[in-house]
C-alpha atoms as a PDB file:
ATOM      1  CA  MET A   1      40.006   0.139 -26.723  1.00  0.00           C
ATOM      2  CA  GLU A   2      37.845  -2.922 -27.317  1.00  0.00           C
ATOM      3  CA  THR A   3      35.786  -3.567 -24.208  1.00  0.00           C
ATOM      4  CA  SER A   4      35.991  -7.301 -24.851  1.00  0.00           C
ATOM      5  CA  SER A   5      39.815  -7.372 -24.761  1.00  0.00           C
ATOM      6  CA  GLU A   6      41.530  -9.253 -21.944  1.00  0.00           C
ATOM      7  CA  LEU A   7      43.160  -6.056 -20.695  1.00  0.00           C
ATOM      8  CA  ALA A   8      39.835  -4.246 -20.415  1.00  0.00           C
ATOM      9  CA  LEU A   9      38.290  -7.194 -18.584  1.00  0.00           C
ATOM     10  CA  GLU A  10      40.880  -6.878 -15.799  1.00  0.00           C
ATOM     11  CA  VAL A  11      40.382  -3.152 -15.114  1.00  0.00           C
ATOM     12  CA  PRO A  12      38.459  -2.450 -11.844  1.00  0.00           C
ATOM     13  CA  ILE A  13      35.422  -0.484 -13.052  1.00  0.00           C
ATOM     14  CA  VAL A  14      32.402  -1.651 -11.028  1.00  0.00           C
ATOM     15  CA  SER A  15      31.840  -0.585  -7.422  1.00  0.00           C
ATOM     16  CA  ALA A  16      31.967  -3.542  -5.034  1.00  0.00           C
ATOM     17  CA  ARG A  17      28.752  -2.311  -3.414  1.00  0.00           C
ATOM     18  CA  TYR A  18      26.797  -3.864  -6.286  1.00  0.00           C
ATOM     19  CA  ALA A  19      28.447  -7.241  -5.708  1.00  0.00           C
ATOM     20  CA  ARG A  20      27.816  -6.918  -1.969  1.00  0.00           C
ATOM     21  CA  ARG A  21      24.101  -6.365  -2.539  1.00  0.00           C
ATOM     22  CA  PHE A  22      23.994  -9.216  -5.054  1.00  0.00           C
ATOM     23  CA  VAL A  23      25.659 -11.655  -2.656  1.00  0.00           C
ATOM     24  CA  ARG A  24      23.191 -10.695   0.079  1.00  0.00           C
ATOM     25  CA  PHE A  25      20.329 -11.165  -2.373  1.00  0.00           C
ATOM     26  CA  MET A  26      21.543 -14.673  -3.169  1.00  0.00           C
ATOM     27  CA  GLU A  27      22.046 -15.435   0.532  1.00  0.00           C
ATOM     28  CA  HIS A  28      18.415 -14.513   1.172  1.00  0.00           C
ATOM     29  CA  ARG A  29      17.516 -17.077  -1.499  1.00  0.00           C
ATOM     30  CA  GLY A  30      19.389 -19.767   0.413  1.00  0.00           C
ATOM     31  CA  VAL A  31      22.763 -19.732  -1.373  1.00  0.00           C
ATOM     32  CA  LYS A  32      25.819 -19.788   0.896  1.00  0.00           C
ATOM     33  CA  ARG A  33      28.309 -16.963   0.461  1.00  0.00           C
ATOM     34  CA  HIS A  34      31.301 -19.254  -0.010  1.00  0.00           C
ATOM     35  CA  THR A  35      29.413 -21.066  -2.774  1.00  0.00           C
ATOM     36  CA  ILE A  36      28.666 -17.986  -4.820  1.00  0.00           C
ATOM     37  CA  LEU A  37      32.143 -16.482  -4.333  1.00  0.00           C
ATOM     38  CA  ALA A  38      34.001 -19.700  -5.205  1.00  0.00           C
ATOM     39  CA  ASN A  39      36.564 -19.224  -7.996  1.00  0.00           C
ATOM     40  CA  THR A  40      35.596 -15.578  -8.572  1.00  0.00           C
ATOM     41  CA  GLY A  41      38.621 -13.933  -6.955  1.00  0.00           C
ATOM     42  CA  ILE A  42      36.226 -11.816  -4.864  1.00  0.00           C
ATOM     43  CA  THR A  43      36.867 -11.774  -1.110  1.00  0.00           C
ATOM     44  CA  ASP A  44      34.834 -10.636   1.885  1.00  0.00           C
ATOM     45  CA  GLU A  45      37.421  -7.912   2.402  1.00  0.00           C
ATOM     46  CA  MET A  46      36.691  -6.534  -1.066  1.00  0.00           C
ATOM     47  CA  LEU A  47      32.929  -6.677  -0.524  1.00  0.00           C
ATOM     48  CA  ASN A  48      33.207  -4.802   2.770  1.00  0.00           C
ATOM     49  CA  ASN A  49      35.502  -2.097   1.411  1.00  0.00           C
ATOM     50  CA  PRO A  50      33.348   0.915   0.373  1.00  0.00           C
ATOM     51  CA  ASP A  51      36.106   2.100  -1.965  1.00  0.00           C
ATOM     52  CA  ALA A  52      36.777  -1.230  -3.681  1.00  0.00           C
ATOM     53  CA  SER A  53      35.990  -1.878  -7.335  1.00  0.00           C
ATOM     54  CA  LEU A  54      35.726  -5.122  -9.274  1.00  0.00           C
ATOM     55  CA  SER A  55      36.897  -5.966 -12.753  1.00  0.00           C
ATOM     56  CA  MET A  56      34.484  -7.056 -15.445  1.00  0.00           C
ATOM     57  CA  HIS A  57      36.129 -10.466 -15.315  1.00  0.00           C
ATOM     58  CA  GLN A  58      35.279 -10.801 -11.611  1.00  0.00           C
ATOM     59  CA  VAL A  59      31.723  -9.599 -12.179  1.00  0.00           C
ATOM     60  CA  MET A  60      31.200 -12.090 -15.002  1.00  0.00           C
ATOM     61  CA  ASP A  61      32.577 -14.954 -12.895  1.00  0.00           C
ATOM     62  CA  LEU A  62      30.223 -13.966 -10.068  1.00  0.00           C
ATOM     63  CA  LEU A  63      27.183 -13.801 -12.330  1.00  0.00           C
ATOM     64  CA  ARG A  64      28.035 -17.085 -14.049  1.00  0.00           C
ATOM     65  CA  GLN A  65      28.406 -18.730 -10.658  1.00  0.00           C
ATOM     66  CA  ALA A  66      25.019 -17.383  -9.596  1.00  0.00           C
ATOM     67  CA  ASP A  67      23.212 -17.940 -12.884  1.00  0.00           C
ATOM     68  CA  TRP A  68      23.087 -21.711 -12.568  1.00  0.00           C
ATOM     69  CA  LEU A  69      22.119 -21.402  -8.883  1.00  0.00           C
ATOM     70  CA  MET A  70      19.016 -19.330  -9.671  1.00  0.00           C
ATOM     71  CA  THR A  71      15.947 -21.543  -9.799  1.00  0.00           C
ATOM     72  CA  ASP A  72      13.685 -18.729 -11.023  1.00  0.00           C
ATOM     73  CA  GLU A  73      14.583 -17.011 -14.296  1.00  0.00           C
ATOM     74  CA  ARG A  74      13.040 -13.798 -12.943  1.00  0.00           C
ATOM     75  CA  ALA A  75      15.538 -13.647 -10.060  1.00  0.00           C
ATOM     76  CA  ALA A  76      17.947 -11.357 -11.921  1.00  0.00           C
ATOM     77  CA  PHE A  77      15.090  -8.934 -12.642  1.00  0.00           C
ATOM     78  CA  GLU A  78      14.049  -9.111  -8.989  1.00  0.00           C
ATOM     79  CA  PHE A  79      17.592  -8.238  -7.918  1.00  0.00           C
ATOM     80  CA  GLY A  80      17.584  -5.319 -10.328  1.00  0.00           C
ATOM     81  CA  GLN A  81      14.437  -4.028  -8.650  1.00  0.00           C
ATOM     82  CA  GLN A  82      16.445  -3.660  -5.443  1.00  0.00           C
ATOM     83  CA  LEU A  83      18.771  -1.201  -7.169  1.00  0.00           C
ATOM     84  CA  ASP A  84      16.866   1.991  -6.474  1.00  0.00           C
ATOM     85  CA  LEU A  85      18.227   5.543  -6.460  1.00  0.00           C
ATOM     86  CA  PRO A  86      19.958   5.259  -3.035  1.00  0.00           C
ATOM     87  CA  SER A  87      21.557   1.960  -4.111  1.00  0.00           C
ATOM     88  CA  HIS A  88      23.174   3.755  -7.042  1.00  0.00           C
ATOM     89  CA  GLY A  89      24.206   6.649  -4.780  1.00  0.00           C
ATOM     90  CA  LEU A  90      21.637   8.893  -6.457  1.00  0.00           C
ATOM     91  CA  LEU A  91      19.354   9.799  -3.571  1.00  0.00           C
ATOM     92  CA  GLY A  92      19.543  13.467  -4.549  1.00  0.00           C
ATOM     93  CA  PHE A  93      17.930  12.637  -7.897  1.00  0.00           C
ATOM     94  CA  ALA A  94      14.613  11.743  -6.246  1.00  0.00           C
ATOM     95  CA  MET A  95      13.323  15.323  -6.125  1.00  0.00           C
ATOM     96  CA  LEU A  96      14.218  15.791  -9.783  1.00  0.00           C
ATOM     97  CA  GLY A  97      11.652  13.155 -10.708  1.00  0.00           C
ATOM     98  CA  GLN A  98       8.902  15.364  -9.332  1.00  0.00           C
ATOM     99  CA  GLU A  99      10.124  18.440 -11.201  1.00  0.00           C
ATOM    100  CA  ASN A 100      11.285  17.062 -14.557  1.00  0.00           C
ATOM    101  CA  PRO A 101      10.635  13.337 -15.229  1.00  0.00           C
ATOM    102  CA  ARG A 102      12.305  13.374 -18.647  1.00  0.00           C
ATOM    103  CA  ARG A 103      15.479  14.899 -17.250  1.00  0.00           C
ATOM    104  CA  LEU A 104      15.498  12.344 -14.423  1.00  0.00           C
ATOM    105  CA  VAL A 105      15.444   9.430 -16.873  1.00  0.00           C
ATOM    106  CA  SER A 106      18.156  11.050 -19.008  1.00  0.00           C
ATOM    107  CA  MET A 107      20.463  11.701 -16.049  1.00  0.00           C
ATOM    108  CA  ILE A 108      20.002   8.184 -14.689  1.00  0.00           C
ATOM    109  CA  VAL A 109      20.930   6.685 -18.054  1.00  0.00           C
ATOM    110  CA  GLN A 110      24.018   8.905 -18.218  1.00  0.00           C
ATOM    111  CA  TYR A 111      25.051   7.849 -14.721  1.00  0.00           C
ATOM    112  CA  LEU A 112      24.530   4.117 -15.275  1.00  0.00           C
ATOM    113  CA  ARG A 113      26.590   4.183 -18.469  1.00  0.00           C
ATOM    114  CA  VAL A 114      29.555   5.232 -16.313  1.00  0.00           C
ATOM    115  CA  GLY A 115      28.749   3.903 -12.836  1.00  0.00           C
ATOM    116  CA  LEU A 116      27.490   0.451 -13.858  1.00  0.00           C
ATOM    117  CA  PRO A 117      29.111  -0.182 -17.257  1.00  0.00           C
ATOM    118  CA  LEU A 118      28.056  -3.811 -17.668  1.00  0.00           C
ATOM    119  CA  MET A 119      25.942  -2.866 -20.687  1.00  0.00           C
ATOM    120  CA  ASP A 120      25.742   0.298 -22.742  1.00  0.00           C
ATOM    121  CA  MET A 121      22.485   2.218 -23.009  1.00  0.00           C
ATOM    122  CA  GLU A 122      20.872   4.372 -25.684  1.00  0.00           C
ATOM    123  CA  LEU A 123      18.014   6.714 -24.803  1.00  0.00           C
ATOM    124  CA  GLU A 124      15.410   7.992 -27.237  1.00  0.00           C
ATOM    125  CA  SER A 125      12.308   9.978 -26.376  1.00  0.00           C
ATOM    126  CA  THR A 126       9.253  11.083 -28.314  1.00  0.00           C
ATOM    127  CA  GLY A 127       6.577  13.104 -26.594  1.00  0.00           C
ATOM    128  CA  SER A 128       5.804  11.416 -23.289  1.00  0.00           C
ATOM    129  CA  THR A 129       7.396   8.112 -24.317  1.00  0.00           C
ATOM    130  CA  PHE A 130      11.020   7.175 -23.763  1.00  0.00           C
ATOM    131  CA  ARG A 131      12.883   4.132 -25.048  1.00  0.00           C
ATOM    132  CA  ILE A 132      16.047   2.713 -23.525  1.00  0.00           C
ATOM    133  CA  ARG A 133      18.005   0.220 -25.597  1.00  0.00           C
ATOM    134  CA  LEU A 134      20.518  -2.059 -23.871  1.00  0.00           C
ATOM    135  CA  ILE A 135      23.637  -3.027 -25.805  1.00  0.00           C
ATOM    136  CA  ASP A 136      26.080  -5.841 -25.023  1.00  0.00           C
ATOM    137  CA  THR A 137      29.450  -4.158 -25.513  1.00  0.00           C
ATOM    138  CA  TRP A 138      31.414  -6.911 -23.758  1.00  0.00           C
ATOM    139  CA  GLY A 139      30.386  -9.801 -25.978  1.00  0.00           C
ATOM    140  CA  VAL A 140      29.187 -11.939 -23.060  1.00  0.00           C
ATOM    141  CA  GLU A 141      26.572 -13.935 -24.937  1.00  0.00           C
ATOM    142  CA  ASP A 142      25.867 -16.380 -22.106  1.00  0.00           C
ATOM    143  CA  LEU A 143      25.234 -13.577 -19.600  1.00  0.00           C
ATOM    144  CA  ARG A 144      23.109 -11.298 -21.777  1.00  0.00           C
ATOM    145  CA  PRO A 145      19.785 -12.554 -20.355  1.00  0.00           C
ATOM    146  CA  CYS A 146      21.015 -12.136 -16.773  1.00  0.00           C
ATOM    147  CA  LEU A 147      22.503  -8.672 -17.331  1.00  0.00           C
ATOM    148  CA  THR A 148      19.496  -7.495 -19.313  1.00  0.00           C
ATOM    149  CA  LYS A 149      17.086  -8.526 -16.567  1.00  0.00           C
ATOM    150  CA  ILE A 150      19.164  -6.801 -13.884  1.00  0.00           C
ATOM    151  CA  TYR A 151      19.178  -3.559 -15.861  1.00  0.00           C
ATOM    152  CA  MET A 152      15.484  -3.770 -16.692  1.00  0.00           C
ATOM    153  CA  GLY A 153      14.622  -4.451 -13.063  1.00  0.00           C
ATOM    154  CA  SER A 154      16.574  -1.409 -11.914  1.00  0.00           C
ATOM    155  CA  ILE A 155      15.178   0.807 -14.674  1.00  0.00           C
ATOM    156  CA  HIS A 156      11.673  -0.265 -13.690  1.00  0.00           C
ATOM    157  CA  ARG A 157      12.299   0.440  -9.994  1.00  0.00           C
ATOM    158  CA  ILE A 158      13.807   3.860 -10.624  1.00  0.00           C
ATOM    159  CA  SER A 159      11.405   4.998 -13.327  1.00  0.00           C
ATOM    160  CA  CYS A 160       8.125   3.766 -11.858  1.00  0.00           C
ATOM    161  CA  GLN A 161       7.811   7.019  -9.904  1.00  0.00           C
ATOM    162  CA  VAL A 162       7.543   8.958 -13.166  1.00  0.00           C
ATOM    163  CA  CYS A 163       6.197   6.377 -15.643  1.00  0.00           C
ATOM    164  CA  SER A 164       2.723   4.899 -15.821  1.00  0.00           C
ATOM    165  CA  ASN A 165       3.330   2.017 -18.251  1.00  0.00           C
ATOM    166  CA  PHE A 166       6.262  -0.103 -19.390  1.00  0.00           C
ATOM    167  CA  HIS A 167       6.997  -2.337 -22.364  1.00  0.00           C
ATOM    168  CA  PHE A 168       9.947  -4.722 -22.048  1.00  0.00           C
ATOM    169  CA  GLN A 169      11.376  -6.379 -25.137  1.00  0.00           C
ATOM    170  CA  PHE A 170      13.821  -9.302 -24.940  1.00  0.00           C
ATOM    171  CA  ASP A 171      15.737 -11.003 -27.751  1.00  0.00           C
ATOM    172  CA  PHE A 172      16.099 -14.256 -25.815  1.00  0.00           C
ATOM    173  CA  PRO A 173      13.511 -16.903 -24.905  1.00  0.00           C
ATOM    174  CA  SER A 174      11.648 -16.918 -21.591  1.00  0.00           C
ATOM    175  CA  SER A 175       9.584 -19.681 -20.044  1.00  0.00           C
ATOM    176  CA  ALA A 176       7.872 -17.246 -17.662  1.00  0.00           C
ATOM    177  CA  SER A 177       4.419 -16.087 -18.687  1.00  0.00           C
ATOM    178  CA  LEU A 178       3.272 -12.476 -18.852  1.00  0.00           C
ATOM    179  CA  GLU A 179       1.355 -13.101 -15.640  1.00  0.00           C
ATOM    180  CA  ASP A 180       4.563 -14.314 -13.967  1.00  0.00           C
ATOM    181  CA  TRP A 181       6.370 -11.110 -14.948  1.00  0.00           C
ATOM    182  CA  GLN A 182       3.479  -8.927 -13.836  1.00  0.00           C
ATOM    183  CA  LEU A 183       3.647 -10.419 -10.358  1.00  0.00           C
ATOM    184  CA  LEU A 184       6.973  -8.591 -10.040  1.00  0.00           C
ATOM    185  CA  ALA A 185       6.129  -5.602 -12.198  1.00  0.00           C
ATOM    186  CA  PRO A 186       2.479  -4.587 -12.594  1.00  0.00           C
ATOM    187  CA  ARG A 187       1.618  -2.456 -15.644  1.00  0.00           C
ATOM    188  CA  VAL A 188       4.395  -4.112 -17.627  1.00  0.00           C
ATOM    189  CA  ARG A 189       4.030  -5.701 -21.059  1.00  0.00           C
ATOM    190  CA  VAL A 190       6.711  -8.189 -22.057  1.00  0.00           C
ATOM    191  CA  ARG A 191       7.569  -9.099 -25.632  1.00  0.00           C
ATOM    192  CA  ILE A 192       9.859 -12.061 -26.261  1.00  0.00           C
ATOM    193  CA  ARG A 193      11.475 -11.881 -29.687  1.00  0.00           C
ATOM    194  CA  GLY A 194      13.419 -15.120 -29.338  1.00  0.00           C
ATOM    195  CA  ALA A 195      16.864 -16.036 -30.602  1.00  0.00           C
ATOM    196  CA  GLY A 196      18.296 -14.446 -33.720  1.00  0.00           C
ATOM    197  CA  CYS A 197      17.341 -10.864 -32.867  1.00  0.00           C
ATOM    198  CA  SER A 198      20.582  -9.798 -31.227  1.00  0.00           C
ATOM    199  CA  GLY A 199      20.631  -6.358 -29.655  1.00  0.00           C
ATOM    200  CA  HIS A 200      16.879  -5.907 -29.329  1.00  0.00           C
ATOM    201  CA  HIS A 201      16.712  -5.379 -25.572  1.00  0.00           C
ATOM    202  CA  ALA A 202      14.551  -2.360 -24.912  1.00  0.00           C
ATOM    203  CA  VAL A 203      12.477  -0.676 -22.245  1.00  0.00           C
ATOM    204  CA  GLU A 204       9.729   1.721 -23.200  1.00  0.00           C
ATOM    205  CA  GLY A 205       8.057   3.914 -20.606  1.00  0.00           C
ATOM    206  CA  LEU A 206       5.209   6.402 -20.714  1.00  0.00           C
ATOM    207  CA  THR A 207       5.770   9.317 -18.352  1.00  0.00           C
ATOM    208  CA  SER A 208       2.856  10.294 -16.182  1.00  0.00           C
ATOM    209  CA  PRO A 209       1.164  13.603 -17.028  1.00  0.00           C
END
């Protein structure tokens, strides 16, 4: 089934807890709840239901509504940094990071591919270095920067306990300087490839000895 088909876009696949955290994040930045939820089909009842799930269509409408309200292009990355192991329901994975860092990264990638399927992920590792490539399987060109930053923020937050250095690579332009990014994520190098390099979203991390 094509993930970009209308039928697939209407299937509830994303836990509402992510939307709930995102709405609270935007509220803390001064955006009213009714403003960000307008025309998304998402209700307070859905956000407060621990068993509720949202369709990709609803998630995209929510992110598009928020994208033009964000005054800082790093905001999506900052939100991603709030998605730690407990936020993903993976508190039990924390001890694994101390025992086997490589396995922790692998298991997190496997979980996110199913639990937060907004982008697909490919994991490669060589020695103490791992590389995660983000892939837009939904064909949401306008939201790729936002989604990529959310994923990279979460990957950074989760992996920083086992990785000493990071290299982020974007295929879209950014007006933020390296210093601006490092205010949110120390020990991170950012490479902006610019337009025309579709699919080159990657995170590289060096696991601590």
